[in-house]
PDB file of C-alpha atoms in Angstrom:
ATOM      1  CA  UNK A   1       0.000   0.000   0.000  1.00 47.00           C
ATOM      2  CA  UNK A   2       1.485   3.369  -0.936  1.00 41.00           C
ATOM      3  CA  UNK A   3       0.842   6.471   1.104  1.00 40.00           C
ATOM      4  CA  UNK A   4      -1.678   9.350  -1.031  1.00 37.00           C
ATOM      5  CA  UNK A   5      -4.302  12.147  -0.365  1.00 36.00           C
ATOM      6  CA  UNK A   6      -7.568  12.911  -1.923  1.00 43.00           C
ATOM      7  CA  UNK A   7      -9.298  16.163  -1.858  1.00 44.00           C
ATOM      8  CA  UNK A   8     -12.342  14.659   0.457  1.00 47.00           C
ATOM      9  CA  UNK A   9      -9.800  13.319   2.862  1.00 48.00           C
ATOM     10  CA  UNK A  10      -8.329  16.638   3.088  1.00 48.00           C
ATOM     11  CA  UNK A  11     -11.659  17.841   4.292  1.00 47.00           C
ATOM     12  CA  UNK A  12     -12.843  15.534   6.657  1.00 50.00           C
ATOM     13  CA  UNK A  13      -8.902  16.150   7.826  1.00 47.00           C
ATOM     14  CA  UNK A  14      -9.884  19.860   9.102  1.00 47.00           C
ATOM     15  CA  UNK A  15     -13.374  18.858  10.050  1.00 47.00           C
ATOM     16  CA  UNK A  16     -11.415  16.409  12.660  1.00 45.00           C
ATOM     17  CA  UNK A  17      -9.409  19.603  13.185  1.00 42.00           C
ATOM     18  CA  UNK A  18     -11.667  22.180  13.907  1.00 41.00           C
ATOM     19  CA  UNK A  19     -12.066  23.976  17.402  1.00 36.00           C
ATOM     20  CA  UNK A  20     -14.793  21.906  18.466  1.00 37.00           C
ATOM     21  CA  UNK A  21     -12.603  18.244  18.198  1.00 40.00           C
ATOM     22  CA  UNK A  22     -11.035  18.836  21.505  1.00 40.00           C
ATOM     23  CA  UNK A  23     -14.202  18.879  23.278  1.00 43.00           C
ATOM     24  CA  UNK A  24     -15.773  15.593  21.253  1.00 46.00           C
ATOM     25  CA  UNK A  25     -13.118  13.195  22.696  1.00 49.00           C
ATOM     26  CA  UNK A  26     -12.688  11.935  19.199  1.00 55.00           C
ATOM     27  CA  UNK A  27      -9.875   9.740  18.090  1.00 63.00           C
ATOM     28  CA  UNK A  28      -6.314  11.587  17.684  1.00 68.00           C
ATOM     29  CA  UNK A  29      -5.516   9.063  15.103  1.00 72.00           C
ATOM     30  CA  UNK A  30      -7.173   8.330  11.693  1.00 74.00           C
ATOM     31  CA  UNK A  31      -6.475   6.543   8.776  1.00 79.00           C
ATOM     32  CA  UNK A  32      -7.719   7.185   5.584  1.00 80.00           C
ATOM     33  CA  UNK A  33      -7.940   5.026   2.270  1.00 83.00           C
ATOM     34  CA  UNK A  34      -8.900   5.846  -0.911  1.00 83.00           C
ATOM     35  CA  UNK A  35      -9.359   3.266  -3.808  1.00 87.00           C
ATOM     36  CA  UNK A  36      -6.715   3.510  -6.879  1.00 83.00           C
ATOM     37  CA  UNK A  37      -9.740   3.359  -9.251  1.00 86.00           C
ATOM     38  CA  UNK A  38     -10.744   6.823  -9.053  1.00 81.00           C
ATOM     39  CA  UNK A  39      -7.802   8.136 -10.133  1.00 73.00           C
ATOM     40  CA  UNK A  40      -8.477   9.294 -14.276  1.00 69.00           C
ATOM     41  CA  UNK A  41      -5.881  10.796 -15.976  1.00 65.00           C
ATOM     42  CA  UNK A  42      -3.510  12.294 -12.940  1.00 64.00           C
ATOM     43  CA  UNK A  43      -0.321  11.959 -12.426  1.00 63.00           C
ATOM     44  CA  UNK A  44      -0.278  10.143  -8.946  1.00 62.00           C
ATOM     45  CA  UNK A  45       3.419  11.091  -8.265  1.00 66.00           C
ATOM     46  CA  UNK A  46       2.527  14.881  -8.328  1.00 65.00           C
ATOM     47  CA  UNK A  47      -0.874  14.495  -6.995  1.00 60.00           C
ATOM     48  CA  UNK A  48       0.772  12.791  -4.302  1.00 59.00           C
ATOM     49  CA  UNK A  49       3.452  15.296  -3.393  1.00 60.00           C
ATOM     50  CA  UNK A  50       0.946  18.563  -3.180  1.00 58.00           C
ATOM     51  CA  UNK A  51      -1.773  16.672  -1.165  1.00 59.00           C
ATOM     52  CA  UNK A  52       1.104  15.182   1.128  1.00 63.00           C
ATOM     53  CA  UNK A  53       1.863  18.137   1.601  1.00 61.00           C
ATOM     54  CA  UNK A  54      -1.605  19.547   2.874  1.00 56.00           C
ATOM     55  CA  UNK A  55      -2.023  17.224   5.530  1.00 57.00           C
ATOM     56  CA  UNK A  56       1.326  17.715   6.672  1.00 60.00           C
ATOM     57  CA  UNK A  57       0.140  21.619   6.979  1.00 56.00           C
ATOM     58  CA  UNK A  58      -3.356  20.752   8.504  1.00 51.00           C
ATOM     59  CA  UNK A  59      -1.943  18.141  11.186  1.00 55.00           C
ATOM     60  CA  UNK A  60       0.881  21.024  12.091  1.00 60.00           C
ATOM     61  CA  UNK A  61      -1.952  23.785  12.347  1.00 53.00           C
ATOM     62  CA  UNK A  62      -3.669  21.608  14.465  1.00 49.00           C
ATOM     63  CA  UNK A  63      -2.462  20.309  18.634  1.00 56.00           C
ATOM     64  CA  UNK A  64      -5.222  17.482  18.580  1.00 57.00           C
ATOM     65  CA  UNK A  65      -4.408  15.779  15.625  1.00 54.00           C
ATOM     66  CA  UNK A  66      -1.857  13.577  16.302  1.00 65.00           C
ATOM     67  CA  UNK A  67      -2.077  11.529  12.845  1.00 64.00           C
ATOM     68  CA  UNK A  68      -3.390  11.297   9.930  1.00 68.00           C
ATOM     69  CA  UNK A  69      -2.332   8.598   7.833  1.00 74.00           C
ATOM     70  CA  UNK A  70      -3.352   8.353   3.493  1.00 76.00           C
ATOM     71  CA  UNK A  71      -3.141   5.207   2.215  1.00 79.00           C
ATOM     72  CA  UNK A  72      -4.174   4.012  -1.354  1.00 81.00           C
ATOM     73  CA  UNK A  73      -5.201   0.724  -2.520  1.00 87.00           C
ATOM     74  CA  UNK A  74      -3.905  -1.292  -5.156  1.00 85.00           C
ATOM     75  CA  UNK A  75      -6.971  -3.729  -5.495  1.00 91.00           C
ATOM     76  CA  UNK A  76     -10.063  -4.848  -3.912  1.00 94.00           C
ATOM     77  CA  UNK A  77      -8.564  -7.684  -1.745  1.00 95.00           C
ATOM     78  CA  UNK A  78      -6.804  -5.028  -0.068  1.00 94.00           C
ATOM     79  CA  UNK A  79      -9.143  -2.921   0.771  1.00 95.00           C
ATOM     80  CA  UNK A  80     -11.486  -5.795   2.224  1.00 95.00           C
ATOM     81  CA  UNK A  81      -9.383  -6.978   4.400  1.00 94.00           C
ATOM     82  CA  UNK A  82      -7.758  -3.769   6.140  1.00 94.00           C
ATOM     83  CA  UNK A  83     -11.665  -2.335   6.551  1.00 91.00           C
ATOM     84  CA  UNK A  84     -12.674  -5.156   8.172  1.00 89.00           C
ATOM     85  CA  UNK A  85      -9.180  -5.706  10.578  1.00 92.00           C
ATOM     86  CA  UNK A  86      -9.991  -1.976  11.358  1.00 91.00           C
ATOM     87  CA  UNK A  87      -7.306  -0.646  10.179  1.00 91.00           C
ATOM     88  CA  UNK A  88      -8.658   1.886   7.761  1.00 89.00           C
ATOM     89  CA  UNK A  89     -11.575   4.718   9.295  1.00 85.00           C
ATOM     90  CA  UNK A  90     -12.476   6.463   6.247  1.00 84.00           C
ATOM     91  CA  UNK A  91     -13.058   4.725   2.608  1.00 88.00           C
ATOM     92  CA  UNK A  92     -12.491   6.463  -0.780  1.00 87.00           C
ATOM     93  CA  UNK A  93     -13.809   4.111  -3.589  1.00 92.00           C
ATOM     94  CA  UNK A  94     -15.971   3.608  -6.495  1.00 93.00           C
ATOM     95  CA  UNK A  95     -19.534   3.013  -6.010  1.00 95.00           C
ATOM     96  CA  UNK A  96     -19.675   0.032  -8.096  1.00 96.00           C
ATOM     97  CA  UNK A  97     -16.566  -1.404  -6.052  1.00 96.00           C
ATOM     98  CA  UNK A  98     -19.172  -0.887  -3.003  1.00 97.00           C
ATOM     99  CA  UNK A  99     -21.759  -2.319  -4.332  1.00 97.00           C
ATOM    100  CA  UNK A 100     -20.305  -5.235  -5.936  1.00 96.00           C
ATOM    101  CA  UNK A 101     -18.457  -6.222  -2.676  1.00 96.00           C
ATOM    102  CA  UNK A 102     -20.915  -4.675   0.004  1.00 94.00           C
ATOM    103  CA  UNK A 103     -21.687  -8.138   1.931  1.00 94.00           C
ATOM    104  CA  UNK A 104     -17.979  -8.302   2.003  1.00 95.00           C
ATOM    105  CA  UNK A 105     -17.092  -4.545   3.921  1.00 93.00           C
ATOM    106  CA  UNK A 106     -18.170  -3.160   7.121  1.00 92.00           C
ATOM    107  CA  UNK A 107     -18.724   0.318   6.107  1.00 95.00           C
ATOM    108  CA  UNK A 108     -21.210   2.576   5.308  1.00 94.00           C
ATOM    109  CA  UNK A 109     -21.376   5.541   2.831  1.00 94.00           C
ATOM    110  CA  UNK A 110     -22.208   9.256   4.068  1.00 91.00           C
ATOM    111  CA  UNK A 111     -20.782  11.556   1.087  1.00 89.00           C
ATOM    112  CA  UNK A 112     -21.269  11.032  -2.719  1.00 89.00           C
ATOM    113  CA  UNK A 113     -19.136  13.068  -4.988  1.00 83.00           C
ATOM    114  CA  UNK A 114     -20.117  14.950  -8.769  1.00 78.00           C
ATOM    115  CA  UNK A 115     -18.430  15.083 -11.850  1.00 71.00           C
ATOM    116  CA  UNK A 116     -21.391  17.733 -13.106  1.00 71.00           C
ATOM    117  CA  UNK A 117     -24.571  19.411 -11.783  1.00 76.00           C
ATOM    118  CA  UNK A 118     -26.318  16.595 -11.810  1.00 83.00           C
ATOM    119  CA  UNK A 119     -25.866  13.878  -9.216  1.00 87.00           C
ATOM    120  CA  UNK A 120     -25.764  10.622 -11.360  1.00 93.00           C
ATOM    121  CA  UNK A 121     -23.853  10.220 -14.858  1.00 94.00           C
ATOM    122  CA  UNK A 122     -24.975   7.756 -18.048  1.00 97.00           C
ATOM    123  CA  UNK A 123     -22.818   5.503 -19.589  1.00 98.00           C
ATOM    124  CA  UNK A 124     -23.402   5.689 -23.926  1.00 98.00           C
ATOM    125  CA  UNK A 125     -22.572   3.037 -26.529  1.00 98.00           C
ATOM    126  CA  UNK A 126     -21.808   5.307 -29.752  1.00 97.00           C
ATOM    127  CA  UNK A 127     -21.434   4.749 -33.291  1.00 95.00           C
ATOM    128  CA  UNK A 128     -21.963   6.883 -36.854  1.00 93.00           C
ATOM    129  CA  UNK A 129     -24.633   5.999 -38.493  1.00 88.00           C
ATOM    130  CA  UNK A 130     -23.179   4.559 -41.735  1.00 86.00           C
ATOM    131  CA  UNK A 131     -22.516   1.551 -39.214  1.00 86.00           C
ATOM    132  CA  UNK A 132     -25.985   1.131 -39.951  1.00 86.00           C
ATOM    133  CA  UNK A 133     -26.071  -0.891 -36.144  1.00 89.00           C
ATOM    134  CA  UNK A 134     -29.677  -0.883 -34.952  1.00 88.00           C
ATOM    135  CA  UNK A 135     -29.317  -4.007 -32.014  1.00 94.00           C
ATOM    136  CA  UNK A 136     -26.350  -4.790 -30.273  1.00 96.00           C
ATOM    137  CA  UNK A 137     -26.143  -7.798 -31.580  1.00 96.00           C
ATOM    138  CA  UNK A 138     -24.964  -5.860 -34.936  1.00 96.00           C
ATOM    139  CA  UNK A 139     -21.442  -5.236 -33.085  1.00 97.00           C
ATOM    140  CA  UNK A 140     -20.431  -8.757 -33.537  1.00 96.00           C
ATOM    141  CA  UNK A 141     -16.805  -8.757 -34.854  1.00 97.00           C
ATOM    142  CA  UNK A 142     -16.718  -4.996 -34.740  1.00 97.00           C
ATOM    143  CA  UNK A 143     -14.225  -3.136 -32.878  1.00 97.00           C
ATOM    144  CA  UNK A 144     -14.928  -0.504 -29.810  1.00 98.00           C
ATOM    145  CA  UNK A 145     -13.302   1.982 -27.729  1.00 98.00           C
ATOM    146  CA  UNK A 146     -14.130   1.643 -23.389  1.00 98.00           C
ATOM    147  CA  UNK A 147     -13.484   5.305 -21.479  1.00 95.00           C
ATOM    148  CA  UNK A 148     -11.874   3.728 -18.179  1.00 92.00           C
ATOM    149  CA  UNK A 149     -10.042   5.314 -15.828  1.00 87.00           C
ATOM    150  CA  UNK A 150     -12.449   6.246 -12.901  1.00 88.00           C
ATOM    151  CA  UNK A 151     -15.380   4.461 -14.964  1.00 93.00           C
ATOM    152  CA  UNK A 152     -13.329   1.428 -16.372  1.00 94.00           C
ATOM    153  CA  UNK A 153     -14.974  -0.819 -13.409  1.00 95.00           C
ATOM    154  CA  UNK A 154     -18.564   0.247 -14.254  1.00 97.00           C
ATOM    155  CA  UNK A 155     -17.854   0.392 -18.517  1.00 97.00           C
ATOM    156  CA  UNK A 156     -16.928  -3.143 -17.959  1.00 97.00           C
ATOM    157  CA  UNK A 157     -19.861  -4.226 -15.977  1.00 97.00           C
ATOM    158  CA  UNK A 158     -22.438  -2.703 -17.975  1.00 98.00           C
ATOM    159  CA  UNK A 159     -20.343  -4.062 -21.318  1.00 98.00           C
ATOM    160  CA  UNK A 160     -20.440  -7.179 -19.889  1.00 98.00           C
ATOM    161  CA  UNK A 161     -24.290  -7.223 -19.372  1.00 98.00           C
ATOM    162  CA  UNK A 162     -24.467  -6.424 -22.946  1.00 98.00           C
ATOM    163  CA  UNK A 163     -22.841  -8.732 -24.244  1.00 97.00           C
ATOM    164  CA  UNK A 164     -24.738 -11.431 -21.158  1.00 97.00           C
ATOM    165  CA  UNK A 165     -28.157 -10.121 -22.683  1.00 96.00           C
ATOM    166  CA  UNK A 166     -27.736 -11.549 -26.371  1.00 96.00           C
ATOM    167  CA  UNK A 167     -26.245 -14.771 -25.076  1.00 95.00           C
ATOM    168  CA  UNK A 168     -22.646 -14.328 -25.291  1.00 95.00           C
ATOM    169  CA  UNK A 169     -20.466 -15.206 -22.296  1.00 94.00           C
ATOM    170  CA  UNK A 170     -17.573 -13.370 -23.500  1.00 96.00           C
ATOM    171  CA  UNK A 171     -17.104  -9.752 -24.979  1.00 97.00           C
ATOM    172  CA  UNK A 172     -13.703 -10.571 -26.365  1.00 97.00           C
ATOM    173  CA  UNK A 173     -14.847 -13.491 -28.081  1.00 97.00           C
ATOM    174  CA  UNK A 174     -17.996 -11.269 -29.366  1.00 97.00           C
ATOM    175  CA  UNK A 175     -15.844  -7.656 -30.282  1.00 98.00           C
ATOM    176  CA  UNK A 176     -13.027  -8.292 -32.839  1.00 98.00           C
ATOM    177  CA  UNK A 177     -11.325  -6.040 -30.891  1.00 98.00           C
ATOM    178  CA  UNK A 178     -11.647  -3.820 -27.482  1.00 98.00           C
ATOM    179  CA  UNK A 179      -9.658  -1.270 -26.123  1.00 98.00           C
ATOM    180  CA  UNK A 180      -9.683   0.534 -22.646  1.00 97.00           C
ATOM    181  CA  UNK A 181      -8.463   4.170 -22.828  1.00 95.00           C
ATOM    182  CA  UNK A 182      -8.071   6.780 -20.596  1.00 89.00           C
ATOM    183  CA  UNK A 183      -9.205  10.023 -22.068  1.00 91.00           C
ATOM    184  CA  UNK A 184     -12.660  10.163 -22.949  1.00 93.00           C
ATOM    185  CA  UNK A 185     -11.081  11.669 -26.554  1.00 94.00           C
ATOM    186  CA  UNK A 186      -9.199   8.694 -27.291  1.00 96.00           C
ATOM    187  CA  UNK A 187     -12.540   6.562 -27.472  1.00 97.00           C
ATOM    188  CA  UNK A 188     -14.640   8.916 -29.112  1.00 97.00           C
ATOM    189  CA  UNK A 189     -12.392  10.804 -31.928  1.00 96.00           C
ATOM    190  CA  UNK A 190     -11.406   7.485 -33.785  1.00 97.00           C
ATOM    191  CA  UNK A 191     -14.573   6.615 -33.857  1.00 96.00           C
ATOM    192  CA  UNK A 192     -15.600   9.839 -35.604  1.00 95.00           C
ATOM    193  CA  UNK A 193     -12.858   9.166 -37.928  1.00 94.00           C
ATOM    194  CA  UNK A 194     -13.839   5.702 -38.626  1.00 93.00           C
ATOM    195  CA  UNK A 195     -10.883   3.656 -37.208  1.00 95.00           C
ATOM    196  CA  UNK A 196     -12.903   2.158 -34.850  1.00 97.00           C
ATOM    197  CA  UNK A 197     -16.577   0.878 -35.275  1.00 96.00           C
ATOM    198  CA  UNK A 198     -18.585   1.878 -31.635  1.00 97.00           C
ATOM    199  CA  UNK A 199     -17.105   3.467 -28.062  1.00 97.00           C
ATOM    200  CA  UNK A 200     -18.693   3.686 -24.640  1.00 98.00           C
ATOM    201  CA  UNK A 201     -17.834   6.778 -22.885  1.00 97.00           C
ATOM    202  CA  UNK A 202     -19.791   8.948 -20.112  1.00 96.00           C
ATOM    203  CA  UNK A 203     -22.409  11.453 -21.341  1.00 95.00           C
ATOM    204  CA  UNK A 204     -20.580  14.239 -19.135  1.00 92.00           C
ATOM    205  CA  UNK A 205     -17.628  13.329 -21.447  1.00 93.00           C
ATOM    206  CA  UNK A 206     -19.288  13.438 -24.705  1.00 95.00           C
ATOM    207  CA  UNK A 207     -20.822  16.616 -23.534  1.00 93.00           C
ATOM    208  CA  UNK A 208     -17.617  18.019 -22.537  1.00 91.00           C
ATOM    209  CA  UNK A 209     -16.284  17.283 -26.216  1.00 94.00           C
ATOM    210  CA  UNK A 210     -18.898  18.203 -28.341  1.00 92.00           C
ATOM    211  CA  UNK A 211     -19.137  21.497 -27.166  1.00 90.00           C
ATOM    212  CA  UNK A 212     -15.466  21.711 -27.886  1.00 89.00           C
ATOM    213  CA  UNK A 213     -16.164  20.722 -31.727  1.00 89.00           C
ATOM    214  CA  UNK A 214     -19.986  20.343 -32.248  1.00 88.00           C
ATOM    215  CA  UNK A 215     -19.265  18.327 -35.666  1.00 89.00           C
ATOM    216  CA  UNK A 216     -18.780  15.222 -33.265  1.00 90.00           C
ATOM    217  CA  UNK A 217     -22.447  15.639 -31.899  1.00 84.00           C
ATOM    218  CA  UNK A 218     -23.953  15.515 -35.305  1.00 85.00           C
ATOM    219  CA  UNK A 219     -21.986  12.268 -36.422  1.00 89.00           C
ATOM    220  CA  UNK A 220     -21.898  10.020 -33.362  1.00 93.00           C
ATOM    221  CA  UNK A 221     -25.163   7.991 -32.886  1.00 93.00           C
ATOM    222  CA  UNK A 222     -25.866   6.892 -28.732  1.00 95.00           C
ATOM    223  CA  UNK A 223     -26.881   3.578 -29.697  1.00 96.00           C
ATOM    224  CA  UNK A 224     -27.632   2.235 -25.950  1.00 97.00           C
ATOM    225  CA  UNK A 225     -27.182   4.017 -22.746  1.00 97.00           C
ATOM    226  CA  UNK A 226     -27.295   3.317 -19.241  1.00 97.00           C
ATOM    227  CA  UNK A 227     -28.591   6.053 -16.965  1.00 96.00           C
ATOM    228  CA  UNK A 228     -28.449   7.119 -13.105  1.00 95.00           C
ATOM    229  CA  UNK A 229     -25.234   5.873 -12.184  1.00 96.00           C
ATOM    230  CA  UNK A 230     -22.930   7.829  -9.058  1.00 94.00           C
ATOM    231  CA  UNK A 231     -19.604   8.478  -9.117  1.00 87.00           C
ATOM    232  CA  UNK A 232     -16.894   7.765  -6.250  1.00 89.00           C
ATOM    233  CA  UNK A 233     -18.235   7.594  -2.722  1.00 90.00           C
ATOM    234  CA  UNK A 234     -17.006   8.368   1.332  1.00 88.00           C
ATOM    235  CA  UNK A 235     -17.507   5.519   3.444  1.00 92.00           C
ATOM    236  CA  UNK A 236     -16.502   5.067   7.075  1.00 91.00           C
ATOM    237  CA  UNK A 237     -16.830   1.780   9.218  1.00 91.00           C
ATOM    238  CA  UNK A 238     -19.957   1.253  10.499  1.00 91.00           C
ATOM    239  CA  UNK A 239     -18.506   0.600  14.218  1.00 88.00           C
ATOM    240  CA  UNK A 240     -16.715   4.591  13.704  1.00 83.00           C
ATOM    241  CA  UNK A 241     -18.408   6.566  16.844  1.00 80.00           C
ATOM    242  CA  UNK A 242     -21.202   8.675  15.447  1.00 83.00           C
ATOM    243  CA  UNK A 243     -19.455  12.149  16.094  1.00 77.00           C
ATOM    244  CA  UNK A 244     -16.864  11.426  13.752  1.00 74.00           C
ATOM    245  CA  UNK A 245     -19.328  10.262  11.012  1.00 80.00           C
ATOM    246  CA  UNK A 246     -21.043  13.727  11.861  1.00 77.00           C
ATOM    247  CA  UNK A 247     -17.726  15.587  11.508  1.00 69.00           C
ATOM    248  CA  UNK A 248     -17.525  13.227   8.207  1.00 71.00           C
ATOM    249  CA  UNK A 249     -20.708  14.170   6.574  1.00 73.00           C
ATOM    250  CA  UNK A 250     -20.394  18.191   7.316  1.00 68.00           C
ATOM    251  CA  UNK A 251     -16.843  18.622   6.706  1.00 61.00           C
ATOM    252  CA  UNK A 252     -17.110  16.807   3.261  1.00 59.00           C
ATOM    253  CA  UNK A 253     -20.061  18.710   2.088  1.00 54.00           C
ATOM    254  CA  UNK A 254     -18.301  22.413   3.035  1.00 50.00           C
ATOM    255  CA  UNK A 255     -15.270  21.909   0.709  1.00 49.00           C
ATOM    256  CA  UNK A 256     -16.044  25.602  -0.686  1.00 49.00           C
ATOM    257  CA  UNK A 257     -15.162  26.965   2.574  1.00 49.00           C
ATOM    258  CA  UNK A 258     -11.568  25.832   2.126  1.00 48.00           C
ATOM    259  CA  UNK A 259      -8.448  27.896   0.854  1.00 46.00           C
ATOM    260  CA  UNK A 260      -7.616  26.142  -3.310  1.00 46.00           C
ATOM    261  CA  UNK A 261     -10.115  23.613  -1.950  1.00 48.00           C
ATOM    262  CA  UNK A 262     -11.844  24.094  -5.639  1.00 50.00           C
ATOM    263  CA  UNK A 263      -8.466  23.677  -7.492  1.00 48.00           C
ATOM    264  CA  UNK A 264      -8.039  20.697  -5.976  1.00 50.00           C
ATOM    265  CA  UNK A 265     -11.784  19.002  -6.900  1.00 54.00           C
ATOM    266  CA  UNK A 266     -10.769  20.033 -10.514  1.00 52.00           C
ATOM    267  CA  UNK A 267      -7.360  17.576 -10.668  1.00 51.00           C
ATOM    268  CA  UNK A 268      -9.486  14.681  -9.333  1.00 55.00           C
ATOM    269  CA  UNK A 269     -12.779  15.863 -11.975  1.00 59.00           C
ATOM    270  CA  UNK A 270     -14.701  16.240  -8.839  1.00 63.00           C
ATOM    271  CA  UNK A 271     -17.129  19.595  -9.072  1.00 67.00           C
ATOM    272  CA  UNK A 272     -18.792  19.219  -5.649  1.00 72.00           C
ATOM    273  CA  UNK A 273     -20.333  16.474  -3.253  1.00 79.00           C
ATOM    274  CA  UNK A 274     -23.934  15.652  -1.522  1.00 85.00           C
ATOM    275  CA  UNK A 275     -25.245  13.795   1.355  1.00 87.00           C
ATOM    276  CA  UNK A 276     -25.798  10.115   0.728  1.00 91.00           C
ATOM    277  CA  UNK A 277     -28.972   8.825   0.040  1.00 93.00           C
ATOM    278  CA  UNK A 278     -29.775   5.066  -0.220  1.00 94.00           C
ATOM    279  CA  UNK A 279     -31.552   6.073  -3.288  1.00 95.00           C
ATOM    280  CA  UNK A 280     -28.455   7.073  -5.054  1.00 95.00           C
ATOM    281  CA  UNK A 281     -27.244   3.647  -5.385  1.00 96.00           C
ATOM    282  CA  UNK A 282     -30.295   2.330  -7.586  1.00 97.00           C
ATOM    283  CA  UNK A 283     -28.923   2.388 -10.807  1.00 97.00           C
ATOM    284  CA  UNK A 284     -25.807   1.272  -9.866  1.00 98.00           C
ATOM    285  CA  UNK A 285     -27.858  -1.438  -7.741  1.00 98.00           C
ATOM    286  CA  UNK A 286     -29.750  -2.303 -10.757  1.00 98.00           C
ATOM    287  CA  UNK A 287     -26.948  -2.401 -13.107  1.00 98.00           C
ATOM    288  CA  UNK A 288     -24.795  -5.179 -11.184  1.00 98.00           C
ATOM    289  CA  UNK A 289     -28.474  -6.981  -9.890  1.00 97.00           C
ATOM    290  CA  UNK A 290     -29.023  -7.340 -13.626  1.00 97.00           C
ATOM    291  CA  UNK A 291     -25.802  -9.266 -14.243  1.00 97.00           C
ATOM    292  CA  UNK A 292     -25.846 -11.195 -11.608  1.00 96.00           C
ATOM    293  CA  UNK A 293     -29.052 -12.546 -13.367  1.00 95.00           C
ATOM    294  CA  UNK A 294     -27.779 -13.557 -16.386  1.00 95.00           C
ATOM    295  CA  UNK A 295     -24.357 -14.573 -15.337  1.00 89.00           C
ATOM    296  CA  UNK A 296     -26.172 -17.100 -13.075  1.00 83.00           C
ATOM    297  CA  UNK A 297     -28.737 -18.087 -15.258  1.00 78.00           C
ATOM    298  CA  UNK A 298     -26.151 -18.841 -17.604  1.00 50.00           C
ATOM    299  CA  UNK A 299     -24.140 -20.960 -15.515  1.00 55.00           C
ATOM    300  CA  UNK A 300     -27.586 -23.530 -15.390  1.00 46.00           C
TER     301      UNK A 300
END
């Protein structure tokens, strides 16, 4: 596990830090994790270095805080198993991660983050029309471009149920080829040019780039698309006394209120955060309930 920051951690770091923590009898120690899978086109190194550096300046301002660890998580395994040995307080990860390995991690969520104005993002499957595709099963043998980064986990999932829903087990064996890029550009321009038959990419993406060159809008066709899905998510253990979860949840919704604290939202594509609502997690919910389905009807 490699020590890292993320711009929620550094506020719930001066929520634990504000005038009122020495009267709470909170913890003096806290340890904060944060999922490599939300990370989308940073440099980790530098990110690393400048957020470091913050809660090195926060713990200093600061006699109560004693520690404040950042650690980040190389895979899933990891993360399940130092949650549950309590060794981690605070959980930075992607809500399909959560929801695909809730049973398996005592946490809870309190703080969603954005990536727009709206809540919840949709995942589209886009092509030009002189692919002439009209049902998915039409992209047999074709090729197609997969935005990942922070959305590779849930790209997959969904292209997976795709794939599950017209009987095939296996999208490589069903795509001639597939390709998982980074920049939402990289899926969406070849397409345009007609290098590459269909992409999937996020419709906050696809926004973003058509209002750079509207010509893209009028030649890509959203064949499927996928809708209310959330973004990354701030869990805590569910055993964590309730005035740090209070701390939590206020702290991480007031990042306005903190010196660059918008600067730093815009390296991690974050523009804001809400309160959790069980609600949120429905599409996402749906999404993975729906391939569970088929993958285990399939198996009969």
């Amino acid at each position: 596990m490699i020590k890292i920051k993320h711009i929620f951690l550094l506020l719930l770091l001066q929520g634990f830090s504000s005038s009122f923590y020495s009267q709470s009898g909170l913890k003096s120690e806290y340890v904060y994790g944060i999922s490599n899978e939300i990370f989308e086109g940073v440099n980790v190194r530098d990110a690393k270095a400048s957020l470091e550096l913050w809660a090195k300046v926060f713990v200093e301002n600061y006699e109560e805080v004693k520690s404040a660890k950042i650690i980040i998580f190389k895979d899933t395994d990891e993360i399940i198993k130092s949650i549950n040995n309590k060794e981690v307080d605070l959980l930075m990860l992607p809500s399909s991660l959560y929801v695909m390995e809730e049973e398996k991690l005592n946490i809870e969520p309190l703080i969603i983050s954005k990536n727009s104005d709206d809540l919840y993002f949709s995942l589209l499957l886009c092509s030009t029309p002189n692919q002439k595709i009209e049902r998915f099963a039409d992209l047999k043998n074709k090729t197609i471009l997969v935005q990942s980064g922070k959305f590779k986990r849930i790209s997959e999932l969904w292209l997976d149920l795709l794939c599950l829903q017209v009987g095939e087990k296996d999208k490589y064996s069903f795509f001639k080829k597939i390709e998982f890029v980074e920049k939402p550009m990289q899926a969406v321009l070849p397409v345009f040019f007609n290098k590459w038959d269909a992409c999937i990419v996020t419709n906050v993406s696809l926004d973003a780039i058509t209002e750079m060159n509207p010509q893209i809008q009028n030649s890509l066709k959203i064949l499927f698309q996928r809708e209310k899905l959330l973004n990354e998510m701030i869990c805590v253990r569910k055993d964590l006394d309730n005035k740090s979860k209070e701390i939590i949840r206020n702290r991480g919704l007031d990042y306005k209120s903190l010196p660059n604290g918008e600067q730093i939202f815009k390296i991690f594509k974050t523009l804001g955060s809400s309160v959790y609502k069980p609600t949120n997690l429905e599409g996402v919910r749906s999404l993975w309930s729906n391939y569970k389905k088929l993958k285990f009807s399939d198996k009969n």
